[in-house]
Coordinates of C-alpha atoms in Angstrom, one line a residue:
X1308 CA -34.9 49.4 -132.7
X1309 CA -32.6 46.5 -131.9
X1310 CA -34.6 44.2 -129.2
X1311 CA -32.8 41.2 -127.3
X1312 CA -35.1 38.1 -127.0
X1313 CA -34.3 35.4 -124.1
X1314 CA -36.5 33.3 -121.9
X1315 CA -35.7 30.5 -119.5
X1316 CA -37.6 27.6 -121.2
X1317 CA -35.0 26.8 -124.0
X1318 CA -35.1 26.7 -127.7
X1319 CA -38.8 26.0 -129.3
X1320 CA -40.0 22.6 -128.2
X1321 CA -42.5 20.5 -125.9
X1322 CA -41.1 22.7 -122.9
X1323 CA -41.1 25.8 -125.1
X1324 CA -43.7 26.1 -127.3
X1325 CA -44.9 29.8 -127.3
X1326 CA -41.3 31.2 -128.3
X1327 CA -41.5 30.9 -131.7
X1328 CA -44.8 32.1 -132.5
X1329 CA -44.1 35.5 -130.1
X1330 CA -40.8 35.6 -132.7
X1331 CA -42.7 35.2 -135.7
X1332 CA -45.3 37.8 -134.5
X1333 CA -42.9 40.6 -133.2
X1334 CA -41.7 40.4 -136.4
X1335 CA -44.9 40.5 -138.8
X1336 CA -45.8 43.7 -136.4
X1337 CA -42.8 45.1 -136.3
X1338 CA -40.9 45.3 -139.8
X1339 CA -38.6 47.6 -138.8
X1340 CA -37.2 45.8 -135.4
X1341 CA -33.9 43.7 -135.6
X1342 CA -34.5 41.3 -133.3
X1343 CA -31.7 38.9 -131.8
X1344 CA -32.3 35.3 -130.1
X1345 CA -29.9 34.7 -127.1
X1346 CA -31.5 32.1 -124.9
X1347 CA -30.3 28.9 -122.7
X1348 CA -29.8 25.8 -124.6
X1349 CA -32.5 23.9 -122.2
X1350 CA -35.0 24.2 -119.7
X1351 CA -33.8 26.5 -116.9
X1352 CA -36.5 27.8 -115.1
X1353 CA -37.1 28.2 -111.3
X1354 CA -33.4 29.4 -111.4
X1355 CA -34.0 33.1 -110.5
X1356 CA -31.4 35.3 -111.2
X1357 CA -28.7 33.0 -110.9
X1358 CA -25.4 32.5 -112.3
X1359 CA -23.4 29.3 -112.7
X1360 CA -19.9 29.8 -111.6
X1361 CA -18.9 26.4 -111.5
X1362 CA -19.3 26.3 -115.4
X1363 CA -15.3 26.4 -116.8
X1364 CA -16.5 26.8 -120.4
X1365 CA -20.2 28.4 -121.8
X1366 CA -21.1 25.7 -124.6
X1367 CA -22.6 27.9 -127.8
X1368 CA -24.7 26.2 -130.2
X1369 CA -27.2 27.5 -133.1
X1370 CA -31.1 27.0 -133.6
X1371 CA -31.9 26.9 -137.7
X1372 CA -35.5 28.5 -137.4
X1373 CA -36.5 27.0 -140.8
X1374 CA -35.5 24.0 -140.4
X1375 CA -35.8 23.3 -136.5
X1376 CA -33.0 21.9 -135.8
X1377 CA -29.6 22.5 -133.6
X1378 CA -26.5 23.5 -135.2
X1379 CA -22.8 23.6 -134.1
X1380 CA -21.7 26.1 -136.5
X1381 CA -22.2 30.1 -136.9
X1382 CA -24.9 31.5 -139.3
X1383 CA -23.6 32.2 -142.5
X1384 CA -23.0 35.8 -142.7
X1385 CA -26.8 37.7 -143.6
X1386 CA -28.2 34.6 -142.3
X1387 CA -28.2 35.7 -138.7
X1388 CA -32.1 35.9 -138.1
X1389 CA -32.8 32.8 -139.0
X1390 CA -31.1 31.4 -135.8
X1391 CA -31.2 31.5 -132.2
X1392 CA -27.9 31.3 -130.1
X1393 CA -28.1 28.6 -127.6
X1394 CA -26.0 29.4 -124.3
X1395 CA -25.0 26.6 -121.7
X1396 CA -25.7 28.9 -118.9
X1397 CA -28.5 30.7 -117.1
X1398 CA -31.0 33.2 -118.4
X1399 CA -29.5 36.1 -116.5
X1400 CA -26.1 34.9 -117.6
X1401 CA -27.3 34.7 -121.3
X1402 CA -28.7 38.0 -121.0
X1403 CA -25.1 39.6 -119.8
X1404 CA -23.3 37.5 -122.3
X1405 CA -25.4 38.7 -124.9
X1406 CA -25.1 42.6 -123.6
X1407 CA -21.5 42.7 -122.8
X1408 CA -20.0 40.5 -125.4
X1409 CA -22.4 39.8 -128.3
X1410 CA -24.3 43.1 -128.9
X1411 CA -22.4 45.6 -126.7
X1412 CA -22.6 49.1 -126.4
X1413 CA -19.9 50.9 -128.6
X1414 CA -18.6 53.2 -125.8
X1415 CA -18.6 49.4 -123.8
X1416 CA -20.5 51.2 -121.5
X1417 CA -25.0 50.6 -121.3
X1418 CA -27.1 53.5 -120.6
X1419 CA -29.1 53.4 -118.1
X1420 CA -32.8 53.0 -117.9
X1421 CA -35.8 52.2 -116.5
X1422 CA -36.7 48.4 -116.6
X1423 CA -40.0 46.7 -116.2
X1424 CA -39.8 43.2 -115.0
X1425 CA -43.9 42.2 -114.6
X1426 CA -45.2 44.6 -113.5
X1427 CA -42.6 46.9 -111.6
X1428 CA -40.0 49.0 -112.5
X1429 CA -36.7 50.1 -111.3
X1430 CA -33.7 51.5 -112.2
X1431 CA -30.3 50.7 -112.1
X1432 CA -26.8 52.0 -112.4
X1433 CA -25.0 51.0 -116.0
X1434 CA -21.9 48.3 -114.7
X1435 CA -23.7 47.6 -111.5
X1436 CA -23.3 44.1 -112.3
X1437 CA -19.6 44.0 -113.1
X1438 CA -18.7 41.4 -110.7
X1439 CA -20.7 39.2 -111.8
X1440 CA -19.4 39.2 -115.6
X1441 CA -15.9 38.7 -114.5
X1442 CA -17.8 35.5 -112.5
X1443 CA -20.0 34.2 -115.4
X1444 CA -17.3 35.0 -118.1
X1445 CA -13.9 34.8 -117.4
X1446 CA -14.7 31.1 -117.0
X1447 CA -15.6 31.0 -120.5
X1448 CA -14.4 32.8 -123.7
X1449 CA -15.1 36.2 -123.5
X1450 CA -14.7 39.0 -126.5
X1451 CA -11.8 40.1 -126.2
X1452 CA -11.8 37.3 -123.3
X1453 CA -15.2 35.7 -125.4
X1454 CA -18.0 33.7 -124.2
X1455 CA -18.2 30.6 -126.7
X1456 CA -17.5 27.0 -127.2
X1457 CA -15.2 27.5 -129.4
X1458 CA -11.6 28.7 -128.0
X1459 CA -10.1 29.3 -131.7
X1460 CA -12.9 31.3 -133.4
X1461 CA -13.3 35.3 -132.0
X1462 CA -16.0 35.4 -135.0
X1463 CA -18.9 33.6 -133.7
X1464 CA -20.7 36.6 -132.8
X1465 CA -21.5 39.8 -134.6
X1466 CA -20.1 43.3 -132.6
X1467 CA -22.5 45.5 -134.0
X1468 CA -25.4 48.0 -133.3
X1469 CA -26.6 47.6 -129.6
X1470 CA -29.2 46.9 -127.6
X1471 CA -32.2 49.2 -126.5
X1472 CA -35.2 47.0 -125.0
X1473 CA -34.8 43.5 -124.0
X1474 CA -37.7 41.0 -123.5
X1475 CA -37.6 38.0 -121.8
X1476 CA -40.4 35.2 -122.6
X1477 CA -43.0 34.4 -123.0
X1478 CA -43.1 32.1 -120.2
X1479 CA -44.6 28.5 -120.4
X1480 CA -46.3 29.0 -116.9
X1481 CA -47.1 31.9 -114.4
X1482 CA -44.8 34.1 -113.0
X1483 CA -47.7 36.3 -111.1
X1484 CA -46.8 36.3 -107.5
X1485 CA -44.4 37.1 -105.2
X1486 CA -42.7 33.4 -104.7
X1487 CA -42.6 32.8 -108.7
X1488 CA -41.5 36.8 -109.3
X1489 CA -38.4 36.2 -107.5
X1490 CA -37.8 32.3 -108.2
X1491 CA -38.2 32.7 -111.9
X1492 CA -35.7 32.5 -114.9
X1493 CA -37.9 34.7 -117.1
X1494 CA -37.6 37.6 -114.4
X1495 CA -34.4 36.9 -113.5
X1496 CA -33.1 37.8 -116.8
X1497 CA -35.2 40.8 -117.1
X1498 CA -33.5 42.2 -113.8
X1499 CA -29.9 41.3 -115.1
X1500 CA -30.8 43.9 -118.3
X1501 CA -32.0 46.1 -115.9
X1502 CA -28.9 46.1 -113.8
X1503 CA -26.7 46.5 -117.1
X1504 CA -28.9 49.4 -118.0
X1505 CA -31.2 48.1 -120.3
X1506 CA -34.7 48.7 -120.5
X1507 CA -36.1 45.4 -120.6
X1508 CA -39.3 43.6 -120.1
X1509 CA -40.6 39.9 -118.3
X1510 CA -43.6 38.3 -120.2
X1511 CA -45.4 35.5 -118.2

């Protein structure tokens, strides 16, 4: 089982404290999971399911789990769970980043499935969302166009096994009714996964 982890509140800090410990737990219970970090480099809630097309360039930088601290540099190679890739962008745009250039489906094209976001679920087509990687991506390096912050390295990220469930949180906050469901970052990347295919899940 290869799970995505994002969120909307950033890397662990004072505006994201519960990321971390859900990490460290999903892993204690779950041995067997590979789990990758692909989240926004700050706070970026109440942003919905937005995209930021005026962005010419997605910024990539590294959390170092052990130690804390913000790196500009790749993980070693084998070193890749201890870090969390930090995306200058949006949570939904972090989530198709992370699907269609970072951890894509070998065929390039997602399967699709059902996706819970809350406490609905809904389908949606695999591609359905094309437009709007050409909008978030071609503005930055994609993978064979890239999506980093770094114009002469293609090796930043891994191409490797995909994805099959992605989960987005835990929230710092409530996203229980019908003005923060469709307001919120958290749920907003959940729905981009779904859109791509993926089954994937919002935690408030």
């Amino acid at each position: 089982m290869h799970v995505l982890l994002t969120n909307d509140d950033g890397p662990p800090g004072p505006d994201s404290p519960f990321l971390l410990p859900f990490v460290n737990l999903l892993r204690q219970a779950n041995p067997t999971w590979r789990i990758s970090i692909v989240i926004p480099d700050c706070q970026k809630s109440w942003i919905g399911k937005g995209f930021d097309y005026r962005s010419k360039r997605i910024g990539t930088s590294y959390f170092h789990i052990p130690s804390r601290s913000i790196r500009s540099v790749p993980p070693p190679p084998g070193e890749e769970d201890n870090y969390m890739i930090l995306l200058d962008t949006t949570p939904a745009a972090c989530v198709n980043i992370a699907l269609n250039h970072i951890h894509p489906d070998p065929i390039g094209k997602p399967k699709p499935a059902a996706a819970t976001a809350g406490t609905s679920s809904s389908s949606a087509t695999a591609g359905s969302s094309g437009p709007a990687v050409a909008s978030a991506s071609s503005t930055g390096k994609q993978k064979s166009t890239g999506a980093t912050a770094d114009d002469d390295d293609d090796d930043d990220f891994e191409e490797d096994d995909p994805i099959d469930l992605v989960l987005s949180g835990p929230n710092f906050g409530r996203n229980s009714s019908a003005a923060s469901s469709t307001s919120s970052g958290t749920v907003g990347a959940a729905i981009e996964a779904a859109l791509l295919g993926k089954r994937a899940i919002a935690l408030r």
